[in-house]
Each structure stands twice: as structure tokens, then as C-alpha cells.
Amino acid sequence: EPFTQPVAGRKDWAPGSGVDGGVLTVRADRPPSNVIQRDRLVSCLLAESRSLGITVRHEVDVASVRWEGGEAVLTCRPCGEEACQLEEAVEGRAAAAAPPASGGEYELRAPFLVASDGVRRTVAAAVEAADRERRWALPGRRFKVTRFEDTSVRVYKTVPFRPPEDWRGDINYSARTAKANFDALPAPGGDYCGVLLIEPEDELTQGLPDVPSARRYFDDLLPMFSPHISDESLQAVIDKPTSRLPQFRYAGPRLHHRNTALLGDAVHSVKPYFGLGVNAAFEDVAALGQALDDSPDLPNALRAFSAKRAGEARVLVQLSRSFDLGGWRSFAFFIGPLILDGIFHGVAPSLFAPNTLAMLQKPHLSFARVRWRKRLDRTIQLAVLAAAATAA
């Protein structure tokens, strides 16, 4: 929380709206949300790790994992220019297993391993391979990483800017155009960092030659933001390569193997449109911590963790993918349902829940619960529409 910024609402420019056409929405019926810019998240997590006395080993790649007896054995190798640089979280603390002076591969053995290795999924791949070698398993019980085709490919660049004094500093800013989407979150101190989501063939992706060209690009695309983006920031945007969004994937039907727990992007990766991936990762951590507190027996704790979070990982990815199908499927599975929910919830709020995006902002509702409720709403909505059509 010390690294986040509270926001009370948002101001959005719809396609075709002019510089003065932004619509401000502030919800007085709900508490502010705490947000953090994507580019700041890693550094904030590192600072929190240091405060907890955790040793962080930089520029080390986990090449493979195997399990021997009661231990997970990681084969590690250096990567990057300063291979195997060791950062101590607490000054003077000795490393548990220092890499060899030669800089070659080495092994780490752990009685308990938490795999949060992101979309590379080295540990998940090892668990999947180990399960394939099992002689017998009930149907659907082998660990598997399910991958979905990306039907709406986008890339992004981050664009920092400083809003003027007369702009509110406690809201998100966004703009949608025919070519791109732009969303900006505040940071402590008044700066904003926007994420510009564009197609791979966009001229910014292909490369702009200089700052004047970039200025013309943003004047045309985002005239409401361009005056507040400095030349230095534009040069940084030009110099930084585009980043790709992750594919939709989830792992299951369990999130553990022997003495190893898997969480975060290692078991559910989604496109970062609504902050669902990061929030779900924090929920994974909280669930694992609770399971370990509730049971002194590690196998029982890991089974309890899997039982609580495996279904959530699957539903999170399936729900998020329905927001990003593209083409006619985008209207059928995302835009159309939003319209229906807006109409029916407005007419009968005690009977019909808000739309899916609004429900996902309610921390007490699980992803599975949200999907169940929206399926119920959709069934009743379609029944009402069918009855109305028949009566007509």
C-alpha cells in the first residue's frame, strides 16, 4: 500500500471526442481503489522483499527442475551482462548457496519451492513433464498447461507524462481511438504513466525517426495528452522497443507437485487490461500463506492451496479471454453482455447484478462466483427477451 496511489474514478475520451470531450466518472458509493503503475511494480516488490530480509539473486536463469526425495533440485545458470550478481537484502547476510566462481551452472536444493516464474513457466513445464511420465492417473487429473490462441494481437509502449495543475491527480485517464487504446495511472508525486496499446503494424511500432515525428504522431492520436508529454519522454518512447502482451494460459487441475507450489503468472496469465493478473497473484500468495498457517503438514497445506486456487486460475483466464476475442465474437461475448447488463440492472437492480467488469472489482467475490452469477443473469435475460419476442 505505501507504493500505491488511491484513485476515485476516471476520465475517458471516447472515439471521436475532441480535446474537451472527456467524460469524468467518480463513484461516491464505493471507496477509492489503490493502483500502481506497471513499470513500478517490480521495483516496489523488490523493495518489499528487502524489507523482509529476503536474499534476491539477480540475473540467474532456472534452466530445469527435478524432484529427488523430499527436495526440489533447481539447475541454475547465469544470464545477463553481470551474471550471478548477488544482491543481499540484509547487509552482511550470507547467501544460502553462492554460485560458483566460474560462473557456470550450479544446483540449488530446496525442501519447499514456490514457483512464480511467470510466463516462461520453467517449473510448470517440469511438473507437466513429470505428470506425463506417471503410469496411471484419473482422466483430467494430470497437470497440464492450457494455452489459447491470441485472436486479438496487440503490443504496447509505456508513455510517461505530467498532467497540468488543473487536472485531478486522483483519477485514471484513458482514451480510445480507432487505432489505439491509452490508459494512464497516477503515481505518488503527481506523475502518470500511460500504456499505449497498438497493433503490431502501427507506425510507432515500426519506428519513428525523431522527436518531431513522435510529437506529430501524438498530436494526431492523443491531442488531449500530447502537450503534457515532454520531449525527453518522447525520446524514451522512441528508444524503447515495443512489448508484447502475454497469451492467455492456465495450469491445472492442481497447483502443486510434491513439495512445490505454483502461483501467479506461472499458473494463470492474462492480458493486463483490468489488473486482474496482478491482483490474482496477490490472492494466490495470501491463499498459500493461509494454507501454511492452517496446517503444519506441508503436503496437506499444498493440497488445500490447490483446492482453493486452481479453479480460480482457470475461471480467471476463461473470463479474461472472453473480453479479448476480437471481431464479431467481441460483441457476442463482451460488448453485447455489457449492454444487456446495463439495461437489466438499471431496470431491476435487485434482480440483476451489475456487469462482469463491475463485479470483478468486488474483492469479496471469487472469479467462479462472478461467472456463476453472470450465467444465471444471462439465462434469465434471454428468457425475458424470448418471452417478449413471442408476445410481440
mmCIF file of C-alpha atoms in Angstrom:
data_model
loop_
_atom_site.group_PDB
_atom_site.id
_atom_site.type_symbol
_atom_site.label_atom_id
_atom_site.label_comp_id
_atom_site.label_asym_id
_atom_site.label_seq_id
_atom_site.Cartn_x
_atom_site.Cartn_y
_atom_site.Cartn_z
ATOM 1 C CA GLU A 1 0.000 0.000 0.000
ATOM 2 C CA PRO A 2 2.813 2.550 0.643
ATOM 3 C CA PHE A 3 3.746 2.255 -3.045
ATOM 4 C CA THR A 4 0.228 2.718 -4.414
ATOM 5 C CA GLN A 5 -1.924 5.707 -5.223
ATOM 6 C CA PRO A 6 -5.655 5.888 -4.383
ATOM 7 C CA VAL A 7 -7.972 6.745 -7.270
ATOM 8 C CA ALA A 8 -11.595 7.810 -7.003
ATOM 9 C CA GLY A 9 -12.673 7.448 -10.625
ATOM 10 C CA ARG A 10 -11.613 8.010 -14.210
ATOM 11 C CA LYS A 11 -11.849 10.411 -17.128
ATOM 12 C CA ASP A 12 -12.270 8.828 -20.540
ATOM 13 C CA TRP A 13 -12.211 10.156 -24.083
ATOM 14 C CA ALA A 14 -14.399 8.049 -26.374
ATOM 15 C CA PRO A 15 -13.574 7.582 -30.061
ATOM 16 C CA GLY A 16 -14.224 10.796 -31.976
ATOM 17 C CA SER A 17 -14.452 13.043 -28.926
ATOM 18 C CA GLY A 18 -12.418 16.222 -29.047
ATOM 19 C CA VAL A 19 -9.825 17.507 -26.621
ATOM 20 C CA ASP A 20 -12.563 18.817 -24.361
ATOM 21 C CA GLY A 21 -14.791 15.769 -24.783
ATOM 22 C CA GLY A 22 -13.542 13.673 -21.858
ATOM 23 C CA VAL A 23 -16.185 12.291 -19.516
ATOM 24 C CA LEU A 24 -15.386 12.263 -15.791
ATOM 25 C CA THR A 25 -16.847 9.461 -13.672
ATOM 26 C CA VAL A 26 -16.383 9.477 -9.911
ATOM 27 C CA ARG A 27 -18.154 6.814 -7.873
ATOM 28 C CA ALA A 28 -19.099 8.257 -4.491
ATOM 29 C CA ASP A 29 -20.764 4.965 -3.477
ATOM 30 C CA ARG A 30 -17.516 3.000 -3.238
ATOM 31 C CA PRO A 31 -14.141 3.594 -1.573
ATOM 32 C CA PRO A 32 -11.142 4.621 -3.709
ATOM 33 C CA SER A 33 -9.120 1.884 -5.398
ATOM 34 C CA ASN A 34 -5.390 1.643 -4.856
ATOM 35 C CA VAL A 35 -3.403 1.406 -8.089
ATOM 36 C CA ILE A 36 0.215 1.016 -9.047
ATOM 37 C CA GLN A 37 1.857 1.631 -12.399
ATOM 38 C CA ARG A 38 3.038 -1.494 -14.157
ATOM 39 C CA ASP A 39 6.586 -0.152 -14.609
ATOM 40 C CA ARG A 40 6.886 0.497 -10.863
ATOM 41 C CA LEU A 41 5.577 -2.835 -9.642
ATOM 42 C CA VAL A 42 8.783 -4.874 -9.901
ATOM 43 C CA SER A 43 10.901 -2.273 -8.116
ATOM 44 C CA CYS A 44 8.287 -1.976 -5.360
ATOM 45 C CA LEU A 45 8.187 -5.754 -4.880
ATOM 46 C CA LEU A 46 11.987 -5.767 -4.697
ATOM 47 C CA ALA A 47 11.928 -3.060 -2.028
ATOM 48 C CA GLU A 48 9.343 -5.025 -0.045
ATOM 49 C CA SER A 49 11.483 -8.184 -0.349
ATOM 50 C CA ARG A 50 14.482 -6.323 1.044
ATOM 51 C CA SER A 51 12.439 -5.080 3.987
ATOM 52 C CA LEU A 52 11.511 -8.689 4.795
ATOM 53 C CA GLY A 53 15.146 -9.819 4.756
ATOM 54 C CA ILE A 54 14.855 -11.871 1.584
ATOM 55 C CA THR A 55 18.001 -12.578 -0.432
ATOM 56 C CA VAL A 56 17.475 -11.769 -4.096
ATOM 57 C CA ARG A 57 19.768 -13.292 -6.687
ATOM 58 C CA HIS A 58 19.776 -11.301 -9.923
ATOM 59 C CA GLU A 59 20.484 -12.405 -13.490
ATOM 60 C CA VAL A 60 20.066 -16.095 -12.776
ATOM 61 C CA ASP A 61 18.020 -18.364 -15.011
ATOM 62 C CA VAL A 62 16.411 -21.569 -13.738
ATOM 63 C CA ALA A 63 17.190 -23.964 -16.581
ATOM 64 C CA SER A 64 15.431 -27.047 -15.217
ATOM 65 C CA VAL A 65 13.805 -28.569 -12.138
ATOM 66 C CA ARG A 66 13.652 -32.123 -10.847
ATOM 67 C CA TRP A 67 12.493 -33.717 -7.621
ATOM 68 C CA GLU A 68 14.616 -36.047 -5.527
ATOM 69 C CA GLY A 69 13.196 -37.425 -2.317
ATOM 70 C CA GLY A 70 11.831 -34.531 -0.324
ATOM 71 C CA GLU A 71 13.698 -31.820 -2.231
ATOM 72 C CA ALA A 72 13.265 -29.797 -5.380
ATOM 73 C CA VAL A 73 16.553 -29.515 -7.279
ATOM 74 C CA LEU A 74 16.955 -26.430 -9.478
ATOM 75 C CA THR A 75 19.644 -26.254 -12.132
ATOM 76 C CA CYS A 76 20.628 -22.578 -12.370
ATOM 77 C CA ARG A 77 22.801 -20.728 -14.823
ATOM 78 C CA PRO A 78 23.944 -17.121 -15.118
ATOM 79 C CA CYS A 79 22.375 -14.781 -17.621
ATOM 80 C CA GLY A 80 22.830 -11.114 -18.483
ATOM 81 C CA GLU A 81 25.891 -8.919 -18.533
ATOM 82 C CA GLU A 82 26.571 -9.145 -14.809
ATOM 83 C CA ALA A 83 25.971 -12.844 -14.435
ATOM 84 C CA CYS A 84 25.162 -14.178 -10.999
ATOM 85 C CA GLN A 85 25.327 -10.808 -9.302
ATOM 86 C CA LEU A 86 24.019 -11.389 -5.802
ATOM 87 C CA GLU A 87 22.017 -8.680 -4.089
ATOM 88 C CA GLU A 88 21.804 -9.070 -0.341
ATOM 89 C CA ALA A 89 18.574 -7.895 1.200
ATOM 90 C CA VAL A 90 20.252 -7.556 4.577
ATOM 91 C CA GLU A 91 23.797 -6.252 4.719
ATOM 92 C CA GLY A 92 26.254 -8.896 5.843
ATOM 93 C CA ARG A 93 23.845 -11.799 5.374
ATOM 94 C CA ALA A 94 25.476 -14.851 3.792
ATOM 95 C CA ALA A 95 23.981 -16.394 0.689
ATOM 96 C CA ALA A 96 22.349 -19.764 1.191
ATOM 97 C CA ALA A 97 24.145 -21.248 -1.789
ATOM 98 C CA ALA A 98 26.534 -18.964 -3.628
ATOM 99 C CA PRO A 99 27.112 -19.607 -7.347
ATOM 100 C CA PRO A 100 30.479 -20.986 -8.368
ATOM 101 C CA ALA A 101 33.244 -18.541 -9.121
ATOM 102 C CA SER A 102 33.497 -19.881 -12.659
ATOM 103 C CA GLY A 103 30.041 -18.537 -13.463
ATOM 104 C CA GLY A 104 28.842 -21.908 -14.784
ATOM 105 C CA GLU A 105 25.754 -23.927 -13.960
ATOM 106 C CA TYR A 106 25.062 -24.861 -10.367
ATOM 107 C CA GLU A 107 22.306 -26.508 -8.363
ATOM 108 C CA LEU A 108 20.073 -25.291 -5.566
ATOM 109 C CA ARG A 109 18.190 -27.739 -3.360
ATOM 110 C CA ALA A 110 15.041 -26.677 -1.542
ATOM 111 C CA PRO A 111 12.771 -28.531 0.872
ATOM 112 C CA PHE A 112 9.973 -26.171 -0.210
ATOM 113 C CA LEU A 113 9.764 -24.400 -3.560
ATOM 114 C CA VAL A 114 7.348 -21.631 -4.561
ATOM 115 C CA ALA A 115 7.320 -21.202 -8.331
ATOM 116 C CA SER A 116 6.281 -17.758 -9.503
ATOM 117 C CA ASP A 117 8.498 -17.752 -12.578
ATOM 118 C CA GLY A 118 5.996 -16.001 -14.825
ATOM 119 C CA VAL A 119 5.001 -16.820 -18.361
ATOM 120 C CA ARG A 120 8.217 -18.781 -19.053
ATOM 121 C CA ARG A 121 6.881 -21.444 -16.712
ATOM 122 C CA THR A 122 10.065 -23.480 -16.302
ATOM 123 C CA VAL A 123 8.693 -25.138 -13.180
ATOM 124 C CA ALA A 124 5.212 -25.663 -14.651
ATOM 125 C CA ALA A 125 6.764 -27.301 -17.706
ATOM 126 C CA ALA A 126 8.765 -29.613 -15.430
ATOM 127 C CA VAL A 127 5.625 -30.562 -13.478
ATOM 128 C CA GLU A 128 3.786 -31.206 -16.746
ATOM 129 C CA ALA A 129 6.618 -33.445 -17.963
ATOM 130 C CA ALA A 130 6.720 -35.315 -14.656
ATOM 131 C CA ASP A 131 2.969 -35.968 -14.813
ATOM 132 C CA ARG A 132 3.235 -37.308 -18.360
ATOM 133 C CA GLU A 133 5.575 -39.983 -17.023
ATOM 134 C CA ARG A 134 3.057 -41.183 -14.451
ATOM 135 C CA ARG A 135 1.841 -44.659 -15.368
ATOM 136 C CA TRP A 136 -1.707 -44.071 -14.238
ATOM 137 C CA ALA A 137 -3.936 -41.111 -13.409
ATOM 138 C CA LEU A 138 -7.655 -40.442 -13.373
ATOM 139 C CA PRO A 139 -8.959 -38.726 -16.530
ATOM 140 C CA GLY A 140 -8.396 -34.982 -16.331
ATOM 141 C CA ARG A 141 -6.122 -35.245 -13.283
ATOM 142 C CA ARG A 142 -2.735 -34.920 -14.988
ATOM 143 C CA PHE A 143 -1.174 -31.489 -14.627
ATOM 144 C CA LYS A 144 -1.446 -29.547 -17.879
ATOM 145 C CA VAL A 145 -0.841 -26.013 -19.136
ATOM 146 C CA THR A 146 -3.759 -24.961 -21.370
ATOM 147 C CA ARG A 147 -2.883 -22.353 -23.994
ATOM 148 C CA PHE A 148 -5.259 -20.242 -26.080
ATOM 149 C CA GLU A 149 -4.671 -18.752 -29.497
ATOM 150 C CA ASP A 150 -4.279 -14.971 -29.453
ATOM 151 C CA THR A 151 -7.119 -13.739 -31.669
ATOM 152 C CA SER A 152 -6.517 -10.041 -30.973
ATOM 153 C CA VAL A 153 -2.784 -9.402 -31.130
ATOM 154 C CA ARG A 154 -1.635 -6.099 -29.619
ATOM 155 C CA VAL A 155 1.669 -4.639 -28.484
ATOM 156 C CA TYR A 156 2.284 -1.747 -26.130
ATOM 157 C CA LYS A 157 4.607 1.068 -25.141
ATOM 158 C CA THR A 158 4.643 2.996 -21.893
ATOM 159 C CA VAL A 159 4.317 6.773 -22.117
ATOM 160 C CA PRO A 160 5.094 8.877 -19.015
ATOM 161 C CA PHE A 161 3.642 12.381 -18.718
ATOM 162 C CA ARG A 162 2.962 15.113 -16.181
ATOM 163 C CA PRO A 163 -0.620 16.443 -16.196
ATOM 164 C CA PRO A 164 -1.237 20.163 -15.688
ATOM 165 C CA GLU A 165 -2.115 21.571 -12.282
ATOM 166 C CA ASP A 166 -5.823 21.901 -13.083
ATOM 167 C CA TRP A 167 -6.183 18.144 -13.803
ATOM 168 C CA ARG A 168 -7.238 15.877 -10.968
ATOM 169 C CA GLY A 169 -4.452 13.677 -9.625
ATOM 170 C CA ASP A 170 -6.682 11.037 -8.040
ATOM 171 C CA ILE A 171 -8.251 9.506 -11.152
ATOM 172 C CA ASN A 172 -7.221 7.328 -14.082
ATOM 173 C CA TYR A 173 -7.143 8.845 -17.563
ATOM 174 C CA SER A 174 -7.945 6.935 -20.731
ATOM 175 C CA ALA A 175 -8.669 7.466 -24.398
ATOM 176 C CA ARG A 176 -9.956 5.132 -27.066
ATOM 177 C CA THR A 177 -9.405 5.725 -30.771
ATOM 178 C CA ALA A 178 -9.795 3.705 -33.942
ATOM 179 C CA LYS A 179 -6.055 2.953 -33.865
ATOM 180 C CA ALA A 180 -5.174 2.578 -30.193
ATOM 181 C CA ASN A 181 -6.201 2.493 -26.549
ATOM 182 C CA PHE A 182 -4.438 4.581 -23.915
ATOM 183 C CA ASP A 183 -4.741 4.130 -20.155
ATOM 184 C CA ALA A 184 -2.777 6.089 -17.566
ATOM 185 C CA LEU A 185 -2.432 5.527 -13.828
ATOM 186 C CA PRO A 186 -1.173 8.023 -11.244
ATOM 187 C CA ALA A 187 1.876 7.587 -9.040
ATOM 188 C CA PRO A 188 2.785 9.289 -5.770
ATOM 189 C CA GLY A 189 4.239 12.686 -6.643
ATOM 190 C CA GLY A 190 1.837 13.592 -9.439
ATOM 191 C CA ASP A 191 3.400 11.797 -12.416
ATOM 192 C CA TYR A 192 1.401 9.491 -14.658
ATOM 193 C CA CYS A 193 2.468 6.530 -16.751
ATOM 194 C CA GLY A 194 0.266 5.629 -19.679
ATOM 195 C CA VAL A 195 0.137 2.326 -21.548
ATOM 196 C CA LEU A 196 -0.440 2.771 -25.268
ATOM 197 C CA LEU A 197 -1.962 -0.362 -26.782
ATOM 198 C CA ILE A 198 -1.470 -0.551 -30.544
ATOM 199 C CA GLU A 199 -1.431 -3.015 -33.422
ATOM 200 C CA PRO A 200 1.890 -4.595 -34.414
ATOM 201 C CA GLU A 201 1.763 -2.758 -37.762
ATOM 202 C CA ASP A 202 1.323 0.685 -36.203
ATOM 203 C CA GLU A 203 3.828 3.342 -37.327
ATOM 204 C CA LEU A 204 5.061 3.763 -33.751
ATOM 205 C CA THR A 205 5.836 0.047 -33.675
ATOM 206 C CA GLN A 206 7.688 0.267 -36.966
ATOM 207 C CA GLY A 207 9.815 3.104 -35.602
ATOM 208 C CA LEU A 208 9.600 6.898 -35.639
ATOM 209 C CA PRO A 209 12.819 8.670 -36.666
ATOM 210 C CA ASP A 210 12.901 11.573 -34.214
ATOM 211 C CA VAL A 211 11.099 13.591 -31.553
ATOM 212 C CA PRO A 212 9.293 15.939 -34.003
ATOM 213 C CA SER A 213 7.846 12.893 -35.766
ATOM 214 C CA ALA A 214 6.756 11.448 -32.434
ATOM 215 C CA ARG A 215 5.209 14.779 -31.466
ATOM 216 C CA ARG A 216 3.144 14.818 -34.669
ATOM 217 C CA TYR A 217 2.096 11.223 -34.032
ATOM 218 C CA PHE A 218 0.802 12.001 -30.526
ATOM 219 C CA ASP A 219 -0.742 15.332 -31.590
ATOM 220 C CA ASP A 220 -2.810 13.392 -34.089
ATOM 221 C CA LEU A 221 -3.554 10.304 -31.985
ATOM 222 C CA LEU A 222 -3.875 11.735 -28.457
ATOM 223 C CA PRO A 223 -4.185 15.540 -28.679
ATOM 224 C CA MET A 224 -5.518 15.722 -25.114
ATOM 225 C CA PHE A 225 -2.307 14.185 -23.738
ATOM 226 C CA SER A 226 0.391 15.238 -26.202
ATOM 227 C CA PRO A 227 1.053 18.736 -24.718
ATOM 228 C CA HIS A 228 1.868 17.105 -21.391
ATOM 229 C CA ILE A 229 4.407 14.598 -22.741
ATOM 230 C CA SER A 230 7.912 16.068 -22.606
ATOM 231 C CA ASP A 231 10.436 15.769 -25.425
ATOM 232 C CA GLU A 232 12.585 13.609 -23.145
ATOM 233 C CA SER A 233 9.688 11.233 -22.630
ATOM 234 C CA LEU A 234 9.030 11.100 -26.364
ATOM 235 C CA GLN A 235 12.663 10.186 -26.991
ATOM 236 C CA ALA A 236 12.377 7.415 -24.398
ATOM 237 C CA VAL A 237 9.238 6.138 -26.133
ATOM 238 C CA ILE A 238 11.110 6.060 -29.450
ATOM 239 C CA ASP A 239 14.135 4.286 -27.958
ATOM 240 C CA LYS A 240 12.223 1.653 -26.018
ATOM 241 C CA PRO A 241 11.140 -1.387 -28.060
ATOM 242 C CA THR A 242 7.518 -2.431 -28.020
ATOM 243 C CA SER A 243 6.448 -5.114 -25.588
ATOM 244 C CA ARG A 244 4.118 -7.994 -26.321
ATOM 245 C CA LEU A 245 1.170 -8.871 -24.152
ATOM 246 C CA PRO A 246 1.146 -12.382 -22.666
ATOM 247 C CA GLN A 247 -1.009 -15.109 -24.108
ATOM 248 C CA PHE A 248 -3.958 -16.486 -22.203
ATOM 249 C CA ARG A 249 -2.874 -19.652 -20.375
ATOM 250 C CA TYR A 250 -3.725 -21.507 -17.211
ATOM 251 C CA ALA A 251 -2.395 -24.555 -15.407
ATOM 252 C CA GLY A 252 -4.297 -27.231 -13.523
ATOM 253 C CA PRO A 253 -6.158 -29.124 -12.237
ATOM 254 C CA ARG A 254 -3.830 -28.699 -9.239
ATOM 255 C CA LEU A 255 -1.277 -26.029 -8.399
ATOM 256 C CA HIS A 256 1.274 -28.142 -6.556
ATOM 257 C CA HIS A 257 3.636 -31.040 -7.108
ATOM 258 C CA ARG A 258 5.353 -32.820 -4.225
ATOM 259 C CA ASN A 259 6.950 -30.003 -2.199
ATOM 260 C CA THR A 260 6.317 -27.301 -4.829
ATOM 261 C CA ALA A 261 3.561 -24.693 -5.069
ATOM 262 C CA LEU A 262 2.897 -22.749 -8.276
ATOM 263 C CA LEU A 263 1.252 -19.334 -8.316
ATOM 264 C CA GLY A 264 0.912 -16.057 -10.209
ATOM 265 C CA ASP A 265 1.686 -15.964 -13.922
ATOM 266 C CA ALA A 266 3.166 -19.448 -13.586
ATOM 267 C CA VAL A 267 -0.420 -20.775 -13.423
ATOM 268 C CA HIS A 268 -2.573 -18.010 -14.933
ATOM 269 C CA SER A 269 -1.503 -15.398 -17.466
ATOM 270 C CA VAL A 270 -3.906 -12.806 -18.863
ATOM 271 C CA LYS A 271 -3.575 -9.558 -20.747
ATOM 272 C CA PRO A 272 -3.199 -6.696 -18.242
ATOM 273 C CA TYR A 273 -6.318 -4.782 -19.195
ATOM 274 C CA PHE A 274 -8.041 -4.676 -15.813
ATOM 275 C CA GLY A 275 -5.283 -5.513 -13.322
ATOM 276 C CA LEU A 276 -6.755 -8.980 -12.826
ATOM 277 C CA GLY A 277 -3.473 -10.870 -13.238
ATOM 278 C CA VAL A 278 -1.549 -8.984 -10.552
ATOM 279 C CA ASN A 279 -4.472 -8.974 -8.134
ATOM 280 C CA ALA A 280 -4.989 -12.707 -8.648
ATOM 281 C CA ALA A 281 -1.289 -13.304 -7.956
ATOM 282 C CA PHE A 282 -1.594 -11.444 -4.654
ATOM 283 C CA GLU A 283 -4.635 -13.571 -3.834
ATOM 284 C CA ASP A 284 -2.573 -16.701 -4.607
ATOM 285 C CA VAL A 285 0.104 -15.551 -2.164
ATOM 286 C CA ALA A 286 -2.478 -14.838 0.528
ATOM 287 C CA ALA A 287 -4.133 -18.238 0.000
ATOM 288 C CA LEU A 288 -0.804 -20.069 0.186
ATOM 289 C CA GLY A 289 0.136 -18.204 3.347
ATOM 290 C CA GLN A 290 -3.207 -19.044 4.933
ATOM 291 C CA ALA A 291 -2.899 -22.724 3.977
ATOM 292 C CA LEU A 292 0.588 -22.908 5.519
ATOM 293 C CA ASP A 293 -0.656 -21.209 8.682
ATOM 294 C CA ASP A 294 -3.616 -23.583 8.955
ATOM 295 C CA SER A 295 -1.627 -26.807 8.555
ATOM 296 C CA PRO A 296 1.838 -27.663 9.876
ATOM 297 C CA ASP A 297 1.984 -30.522 7.356
ATOM 298 C CA LEU A 298 3.318 -29.248 4.014
ATOM 299 C CA PRO A 299 1.548 -31.817 1.749
ATOM 300 C CA ASN A 300 -1.810 -31.046 3.393
ATOM 301 C CA ALA A 301 -1.201 -27.310 3.119
ATOM 302 C CA LEU A 302 -0.371 -27.553 -0.583
ATOM 303 C CA ARG A 303 -3.465 -29.647 -1.273
ATOM 304 C CA ALA A 304 -5.607 -27.053 0.498
ATOM 305 C CA PHE A 305 -3.974 -24.274 -1.520
ATOM 306 C CA SER A 306 -4.654 -26.108 -4.784
ATOM 307 C CA ALA A 307 -8.255 -26.795 -3.839
ATOM 308 C CA LYS A 308 -8.842 -23.096 -3.185
ATOM 309 C CA ARG A 309 -6.989 -21.537 -6.135
ATOM 310 C CA ALA A 310 -6.863 -24.000 -9.066
ATOM 311 C CA GLY A 311 -10.458 -23.359 -10.117
ATOM 312 C CA GLU A 312 -9.932 -19.615 -9.742
ATOM 313 C CA ALA A 313 -6.910 -19.729 -12.080
ATOM 314 C CA ARG A 314 -8.957 -21.472 -14.771
ATOM 315 C CA VAL A 315 -12.010 -19.210 -14.497
ATOM 316 C CA LEU A 316 -9.864 -16.047 -14.393
ATOM 317 C CA VAL A 317 -8.257 -16.904 -17.730
ATOM 318 C CA GLN A 318 -11.504 -18.027 -19.345
ATOM 319 C CA LEU A 319 -13.304 -14.854 -18.243
ATOM 320 C CA SER A 320 -10.457 -12.567 -19.304
ATOM 321 C CA ARG A 321 -10.192 -14.212 -22.701
ATOM 322 C CA SER A 322 -13.891 -13.560 -23.335
ATOM 323 C CA PHE A 323 -13.076 -9.817 -23.163
ATOM 324 C CA ASP A 324 -10.442 -10.095 -25.906
ATOM 325 C CA LEU A 325 -11.799 -12.314 -28.671
ATOM 326 C CA GLY A 326 -11.929 -9.675 -31.409
ATOM 327 C CA GLY A 327 -14.334 -9.329 -34.345
ATOM 328 C CA TRP A 328 -17.945 -10.436 -34.025
ATOM 329 C CA ARG A 329 -17.093 -12.607 -31.034
ATOM 330 C CA SER A 330 -16.092 -9.485 -29.119
ATOM 331 C CA PHE A 331 -19.647 -8.169 -29.474
ATOM 332 C CA ALA A 332 -21.259 -11.539 -28.752
ATOM 333 C CA PHE A 333 -19.264 -12.342 -25.616
ATOM 334 C CA PHE A 334 -18.231 -8.908 -24.287
ATOM 335 C CA ILE A 335 -19.929 -5.792 -25.685
ATOM 336 C CA GLY A 336 -23.392 -7.353 -26.046
ATOM 337 C CA PRO A 337 -23.449 -8.741 -22.490
ATOM 338 C CA LEU A 338 -22.297 -5.364 -21.138
ATOM 339 C CA ILE A 339 -25.240 -3.694 -22.901
ATOM 340 C CA LEU A 340 -27.700 -6.297 -21.603
ATOM 341 C CA ASP A 341 -26.387 -5.988 -18.067
ATOM 342 C CA GLY A 342 -26.622 -2.197 -18.213
ATOM 343 C CA ILE A 343 -30.274 -2.355 -19.310
ATOM 344 C CA PHE A 344 -31.482 -5.098 -16.961
ATOM 345 C CA HIS A 345 -29.522 -3.929 -13.914
ATOM 346 C CA GLY A 346 -30.808 -0.407 -14.470
ATOM 347 C CA VAL A 347 -34.413 -1.617 -14.625
ATOM 348 C CA ALA A 348 -34.244 -4.219 -11.835
ATOM 349 C CA PRO A 349 -31.060 -3.800 -9.750
ATOM 350 C CA SER A 350 -32.371 -6.108 -7.029
ATOM 351 C CA LEU A 351 -32.797 -8.952 -9.523
ATOM 352 C CA PHE A 352 -29.888 -8.478 -11.934
ATOM 353 C CA ALA A 353 -26.260 -7.931 -10.918
ATOM 354 C CA PRO A 354 -24.010 -5.266 -12.472
ATOM 355 C CA ASN A 355 -21.887 -6.139 -15.488
ATOM 356 C CA THR A 356 -18.964 -8.548 -15.238
ATOM 357 C CA LEU A 357 -16.291 -5.838 -15.073
ATOM 358 C CA ALA A 358 -18.057 -4.123 -12.168
ATOM 359 C CA MET A 359 -18.457 -7.410 -10.320
ATOM 360 C CA LEU A 360 -14.772 -8.223 -10.747
ATOM 361 C CA GLN A 361 -13.987 -5.092 -8.731
ATOM 362 C CA LYS A 362 -15.753 -6.539 -5.683
ATOM 363 C CA PRO A 363 -12.998 -8.153 -3.572
ATOM 364 C CA HIS A 364 -15.381 -10.460 -1.685
ATOM 365 C CA LEU A 365 -16.492 -12.220 -4.889
ATOM 366 C CA SER A 366 -14.409 -15.034 -6.359
ATOM 367 C CA PHE A 367 -13.963 -15.367 -10.114
ATOM 368 C CA ALA A 368 -16.024 -18.570 -10.041
ATOM 369 C CA ARG A 369 -18.810 -16.792 -8.163
ATOM 370 C CA VAL A 370 -18.838 -13.918 -10.659
ATOM 371 C CA ARG A 371 -19.094 -16.304 -13.593
ATOM 372 C CA TRP A 372 -21.872 -18.321 -11.930
ATOM 373 C CA ARG A 373 -23.897 -15.179 -11.231
ATOM 374 C CA LYS A 374 -23.481 -13.814 -14.755
ATOM 375 C CA ARG A 375 -24.524 -17.138 -16.271
ATOM 376 C CA LEU A 376 -27.672 -17.012 -14.134
ATOM 377 C CA ASP A 377 -28.340 -13.419 -15.192
ATOM 378 C CA ARG A 378 -27.792 -14.279 -18.827
ATOM 379 C CA THR A 379 -30.234 -17.193 -18.665
ATOM 380 C CA ILE A 380 -32.964 -15.008 -17.160
ATOM 381 C CA GLN A 381 -32.243 -12.151 -19.583
ATOM 382 C CA LEU A 382 -32.539 -14.427 -22.606
ATOM 383 C CA ALA A 383 -35.741 -15.926 -21.222
ATOM 384 C CA VAL A 384 -37.238 -12.449 -20.799
ATOM 385 C CA LEU A 385 -36.196 -11.419 -24.320
ATOM 386 C CA ALA A 386 -37.604 -14.661 -25.788
ATOM 387 C CA ALA A 387 -40.922 -14.139 -23.962
ATOM 388 C CA ALA A 388 -41.108 -10.553 -25.172
ATOM 389 C CA ALA A 389 -40.399 -11.616 -28.758
ATOM 390 C CA THR A 390 -43.059 -14.328 -28.569
ATOM 391 C CA ALA A 391 -45.642 -11.935 -27.153
ATOM 392 C CA ALA A 392 -44.891 -9.432 -29.915
#
